[in-house]
Amino acid sequence: MTRLGAILAGGKSSRFGSDKAEAMLDGRPLVEHVFAGLRNQCDEIVLCGREREGMTSLPDRPGPDQGPLGGLNAALHHAAERGHDEVLSAACDNAGLPADLADQLSPPPAYADGQPVIGLWPAHLAPLLDDWMARQDNRAMMGWIDACGARSVRLKEKPANINQPEDLTELEDRHGL
């Protein structure tokens, strides 16, 4: 079984006020923290919805401004094309991913309770997500979760979900960074 890691980073960071993926935490951009959290759990990692030097990038599918589902859709198709069985997804601001995240979420489809962008998705769902997004302009993550029958999993440790600069400051203070 092979797994693709997908960092979903196509958002506008409007609540954060600047490029969230590149915001610094402990001397490294948030996106690098997420990459490090996925590295030992995935055979390949892609960055969805943006480009960054040194990372394989995928444009959101079917196009930009699709929300997290655009990145997940691109990742599912890439995984299917490359022969991966599943996709482990996280947002670019989900620093502190558990080292056993994929194990906690297995079997797919499953997502982290309260953080639906963090999930484990079978690659064979790619055409289903295409069809679902094409109907009535569906972009809601929870709607997709219901449509594909994903189950909610309460993780042992909750990863960061940084939406505002204050969230980043609080995380740094809490961990002494």
PDB file of C-alpha atoms in Angstrom, residues 14-147:
ATOM      1  CA  SER A  14      -7.843  36.281   4.599  1.00  0.00           C
ATOM      2  CA  ARG A  15      -8.326  35.826   8.353  1.00  0.00           C
ATOM      3  CA  PHE A  16      -4.571  35.591   8.869  1.00  0.00           C
ATOM      4  CA  GLY A  17      -3.853  38.785   6.939  1.00  0.00           C
ATOM      5  CA  SER A  18      -0.710  37.524   5.164  1.00  0.00           C
ATOM      6  CA  ASP A  19       0.595  34.335   3.547  1.00  0.00           C
ATOM      7  CA  LYS A  20      -0.158  31.755   6.228  1.00  0.00           C
ATOM      8  CA  ALA A  21       1.852  28.942   4.618  1.00  0.00           C
ATOM      9  CA  GLU A  22       5.016  31.041   4.905  1.00  0.00           C
ATOM     10  CA  ALA A  23       4.359  32.328   8.445  1.00  0.00           C
ATOM     11  CA  MET A  24       7.282  31.436  10.677  1.00  0.00           C
ATOM     12  CA  LEU A  25       7.068  29.034  13.616  1.00  0.00           C
ATOM     13  CA  ASP A  26      10.252  28.111  15.459  1.00  0.00           C
ATOM     14  CA  GLY A  27      12.376  29.466  12.606  1.00  0.00           C
ATOM     15  CA  ARG A  28      10.606  27.565   9.797  1.00  0.00           C
ATOM     16  CA  PRO A  29       7.549  28.313   7.638  1.00  0.00           C
ATOM     17  CA  LEU A  30       4.345  26.552   8.696  1.00  0.00           C
ATOM     18  CA  VAL A  31       4.228  24.611   5.430  1.00  0.00           C
ATOM     19  CA  GLU A  32       7.605  23.038   6.279  1.00  0.00           C
ATOM     20  CA  HIS A  33       6.276  21.895   9.662  1.00  0.00           C
ATOM     21  CA  VAL A  34       3.377  20.159   7.909  1.00  0.00           C
ATOM     22  CA  PHE A  35       5.747  18.603   5.351  1.00  0.00           C
ATOM     23  CA  ALA A  36       7.877  17.258   8.213  1.00  0.00           C
ATOM     24  CA  GLY A  37       4.781  15.819   9.894  1.00  0.00           C
ATOM     25  CA  LEU A  38       3.787  13.931   6.743  1.00  0.00           C
ATOM     26  CA  ARG A  39       7.266  12.873   5.601  1.00  0.00           C
ATOM     27  CA  ASN A  40       7.548   9.600   7.540  1.00  0.00           C
ATOM     28  CA  GLN A  41       3.934   8.622   6.850  1.00  0.00           C
ATOM     29  CA  CYS A  42       3.843   9.081   3.064  1.00  0.00           C
ATOM     30  CA  ASP A  43       5.653   7.792  -0.003  1.00  0.00           C
ATOM     31  CA  GLU A  44       5.306  11.116  -1.832  1.00  0.00           C
ATOM     32  CA  ILE A  45       4.163  14.598  -0.740  1.00  0.00           C
ATOM     33  CA  VAL A  46       2.567  17.305  -2.885  1.00  0.00           C
ATOM     34  CA  LEU A  47       1.636  20.913  -2.228  1.00  0.00           C
ATOM     35  CA  CYS A  48      -1.840  21.702  -3.563  1.00  0.00           C
ATOM     36  CA  GLY A  49      -3.055  25.102  -4.682  1.00  0.00           C
ATOM     37  CA  ARG A  50       0.248  26.965  -4.812  1.00  0.00           C
ATOM     38  CA  GLU A  51       3.844  26.627  -5.912  1.00  0.00           C
ATOM     39  CA  ARG A  52       6.904  26.486  -3.694  1.00  0.00           C
ATOM     40  CA  GLU A  53      10.480  25.790  -4.663  1.00  0.00           C
ATOM     41  CA  GLY A  54      11.613  22.314  -3.675  1.00  0.00           C
ATOM     42  CA  MET A  55       8.097  20.855  -3.492  1.00  0.00           C
ATOM     43  CA  THR A  56       5.977  19.087  -6.097  1.00  0.00           C
ATOM     44  CA  SER A  57       3.024  21.401  -6.694  1.00  0.00           C
ATOM     45  CA  LEU A  58      -0.447  20.655  -8.033  1.00  0.00           C
ATOM     46  CA  PRO A  59      -2.996  23.260  -9.123  1.00  0.00           C
ATOM     47  CA  ASP A  60      -6.388  22.956  -7.473  1.00  0.00           C
ATOM     48  CA  ARG A  61      -8.883  20.930  -9.480  1.00  0.00           C
ATOM     49  CA  PRO A  62     -11.000  21.828 -11.382  1.00  0.00           C
ATOM     50  CA  GLY A  63      -9.504  25.316 -10.922  1.00  0.00           C
ATOM     51  CA  PRO A  64      -8.554  27.950  -8.337  1.00  0.00           C
ATOM     52  CA  ASP A  65     -10.833  29.219  -5.562  1.00  0.00           C
ATOM     53  CA  GLN A  66     -12.390  25.822  -4.853  1.00  0.00           C
ATOM     54  CA  GLY A  67     -11.578  25.765  -1.146  1.00  0.00           C
ATOM     55  CA  PRO A  68      -9.849  22.743   0.371  1.00  0.00           C
ATOM     56  CA  LEU A  69     -11.779  20.371  -1.889  1.00  0.00           C
ATOM     57  CA  GLY A  70      -9.949  21.756  -4.932  1.00  0.00           C
ATOM     58  CA  GLY A  71      -6.651  20.665  -3.412  1.00  0.00           C
ATOM     59  CA  LEU A  72      -7.997  17.335  -2.226  1.00  0.00           C
ATOM     60  CA  ASN A  73      -9.458  16.673  -5.676  1.00  0.00           C
ATOM     61  CA  ALA A  74      -6.095  17.392  -7.331  1.00  0.00           C
ATOM     62  CA  ALA A  75      -4.344  15.126  -4.818  1.00  0.00           C
ATOM     63  CA  LEU A  76      -6.786  12.241  -5.295  1.00  0.00           C
ATOM     64  CA  HIS A  77      -6.328  12.364  -9.068  1.00  0.00           C
ATOM     65  CA  HIS A  78      -2.535  12.597  -8.747  1.00  0.00           C
ATOM     66  CA  ALA A  79      -2.559   9.647  -6.345  1.00  0.00           C
ATOM     67  CA  ALA A  80      -4.680   7.542  -8.699  1.00  0.00           C
ATOM     68  CA  GLU A  81      -2.457   8.416 -11.674  1.00  0.00           C
ATOM     69  CA  ARG A  82       0.723   7.570  -9.733  1.00  0.00           C
ATOM     70  CA  GLY A  83      -0.619   4.306  -8.309  1.00  0.00           C
ATOM     71  CA  HIS A  84      -0.999   5.429  -4.691  1.00  0.00           C
ATOM     72  CA  ASP A  85      -3.764   3.752  -2.715  1.00  0.00           C
ATOM     73  CA  GLU A  86      -4.679   6.672  -0.468  1.00  0.00           C
ATOM     74  CA  VAL A  87      -4.142  10.349   0.313  1.00  0.00           C
ATOM     75  CA  LEU A  88      -3.275  11.736   3.750  1.00  0.00           C
ATOM     76  CA  SER A  89      -4.315  15.398   3.717  1.00  0.00           C
ATOM     77  CA  ALA A  90      -3.590  18.342   5.991  1.00  0.00           C
ATOM     78  CA  ALA A  91      -3.762  22.114   5.664  1.00  0.00           C
ATOM     79  CA  CYS A  92      -0.650  24.260   5.429  1.00  0.00           C
ATOM     80  CA  ASP A  93      -1.320  25.527   8.967  1.00  0.00           C
ATOM     81  CA  ASN A  94      -1.693  22.127  10.673  1.00  0.00           C
ATOM     82  CA  ALA A  95       1.666  22.159  12.457  1.00  0.00           C
ATOM     83  CA  GLY A  96       2.223  19.406  14.994  1.00  0.00           C
ATOM     84  CA  LEU A  97       0.735  16.466  13.104  1.00  0.00           C
ATOM     85  CA  PRO A  98       0.919  13.217  15.112  1.00  0.00           C
ATOM     86  CA  ALA A  99       3.601  10.785  13.931  1.00  0.00           C
ATOM     87  CA  ASP A 100       0.906   8.097  13.735  1.00  0.00           C
ATOM     88  CA  LEU A 101      -1.770  10.241  12.054  1.00  0.00           C
ATOM     89  CA  ALA A 102      -2.363   7.796   9.191  1.00  0.00           C
ATOM     90  CA  ASP A 103      -2.697   4.894  11.633  1.00  0.00           C
ATOM     91  CA  GLN A 104      -5.173   6.841  13.765  1.00  0.00           C
ATOM     92  CA  LEU A 105      -7.298   7.658  10.706  1.00  0.00           C
ATOM     93  CA  SER A 106      -7.131   4.193   9.132  1.00  0.00           C
ATOM     94  CA  PRO A 107      -9.172   2.737   7.504  1.00  0.00           C
ATOM     95  CA  PRO A 108     -10.176   5.457   5.049  1.00  0.00           C
ATOM     96  CA  PRO A 109     -12.227   7.469   4.408  1.00  0.00           C
ATOM     97  CA  ALA A 110     -11.823   9.262   7.714  1.00  0.00           C
ATOM     98  CA  TYR A 111     -11.130  12.771   8.983  1.00  0.00           C
ATOM     99  CA  ALA A 112      -9.978  14.425  12.198  1.00  0.00           C
ATOM    100  CA  ASP A 113     -12.867  15.504  14.409  1.00  0.00           C
ATOM    101  CA  GLY A 114     -13.118  19.291  14.314  1.00  0.00           C
ATOM    102  CA  GLN A 115     -10.499  19.579  11.542  1.00  0.00           C
ATOM    103  CA  PRO A 116     -12.036  17.983   8.431  1.00  0.00           C
ATOM    104  CA  VAL A 117      -9.176  19.034   6.136  1.00  0.00           C
ATOM    105  CA  ILE A 118      -7.017  16.498   7.989  1.00  0.00           C
ATOM    106  CA  GLY A 119      -8.071  13.188   6.525  1.00  0.00           C
ATOM    107  CA  LEU A 120      -7.250   9.852   4.971  1.00  0.00           C
ATOM    108  CA  TRP A 121      -8.958   9.283   1.624  1.00  0.00           C
ATOM    109  CA  PRO A 122      -8.904   6.305  -0.778  1.00  0.00           C
ATOM    110  CA  ALA A 123      -7.521   7.364  -4.173  1.00  0.00           C
ATOM    111  CA  HIS A 124     -10.418   5.650  -5.934  1.00  0.00           C
ATOM    112  CA  LEU A 125     -12.700   8.463  -4.677  1.00  0.00           C
ATOM    113  CA  ALA A 126     -11.241  10.844  -7.318  1.00  0.00           C
ATOM    114  CA  PRO A 127     -14.065  10.473  -9.884  1.00  0.00           C
ATOM    115  CA  LEU A 128     -16.703  10.632  -7.145  1.00  0.00           C
ATOM    116  CA  LEU A 129     -15.285  13.942  -5.899  1.00  0.00           C
ATOM    117  CA  ASP A 130     -15.209  15.282  -9.472  1.00  0.00           C
ATOM    118  CA  ASP A 131     -18.887  14.410  -9.872  1.00  0.00           C
ATOM    119  CA  TRP A 132     -19.814  15.772  -6.452  1.00  0.00           C
ATOM    120  CA  MET A 133     -18.047  19.116  -7.029  1.00  0.00           C
ATOM    121  CA  ALA A 134     -19.704  19.497 -10.454  1.00  0.00           C
ATOM    122  CA  ARG A 135     -23.186  19.291  -8.945  1.00  0.00           C
ATOM    123  CA  GLN A 136     -24.586  22.544  -7.585  1.00  0.00           C
ATOM    124  CA  ASP A 137     -21.124  24.065  -7.155  1.00  0.00           C
ATOM    125  CA  ASN A 138     -20.394  21.939  -4.069  1.00  0.00           C
ATOM    126  CA  ARG A 139     -17.367  23.240  -2.110  1.00  0.00           C
ATOM    127  CA  ALA A 140     -18.192  22.391   1.516  1.00  0.00           C
ATOM    128  CA  MET A 141     -15.812  19.924   3.149  1.00  0.00           C
ATOM    129  CA  MET A 142     -18.508  18.574   5.485  1.00  0.00           C
ATOM    130  CA  GLY A 143     -20.846  18.027   2.546  1.00  0.00           C
ATOM    131  CA  TRP A 144     -18.153  15.943   0.829  1.00  0.00           C
ATOM    132  CA  ILE A 145     -17.549  14.013   4.047  1.00  0.00           C
ATOM    133  CA  ASP A 146     -21.234  13.093   4.177  1.00  0.00           C
ATOM    134  CA  ALA A 147     -21.296  12.232   0.464  1.00  0.00           C
TER     135      ALA A 147
END
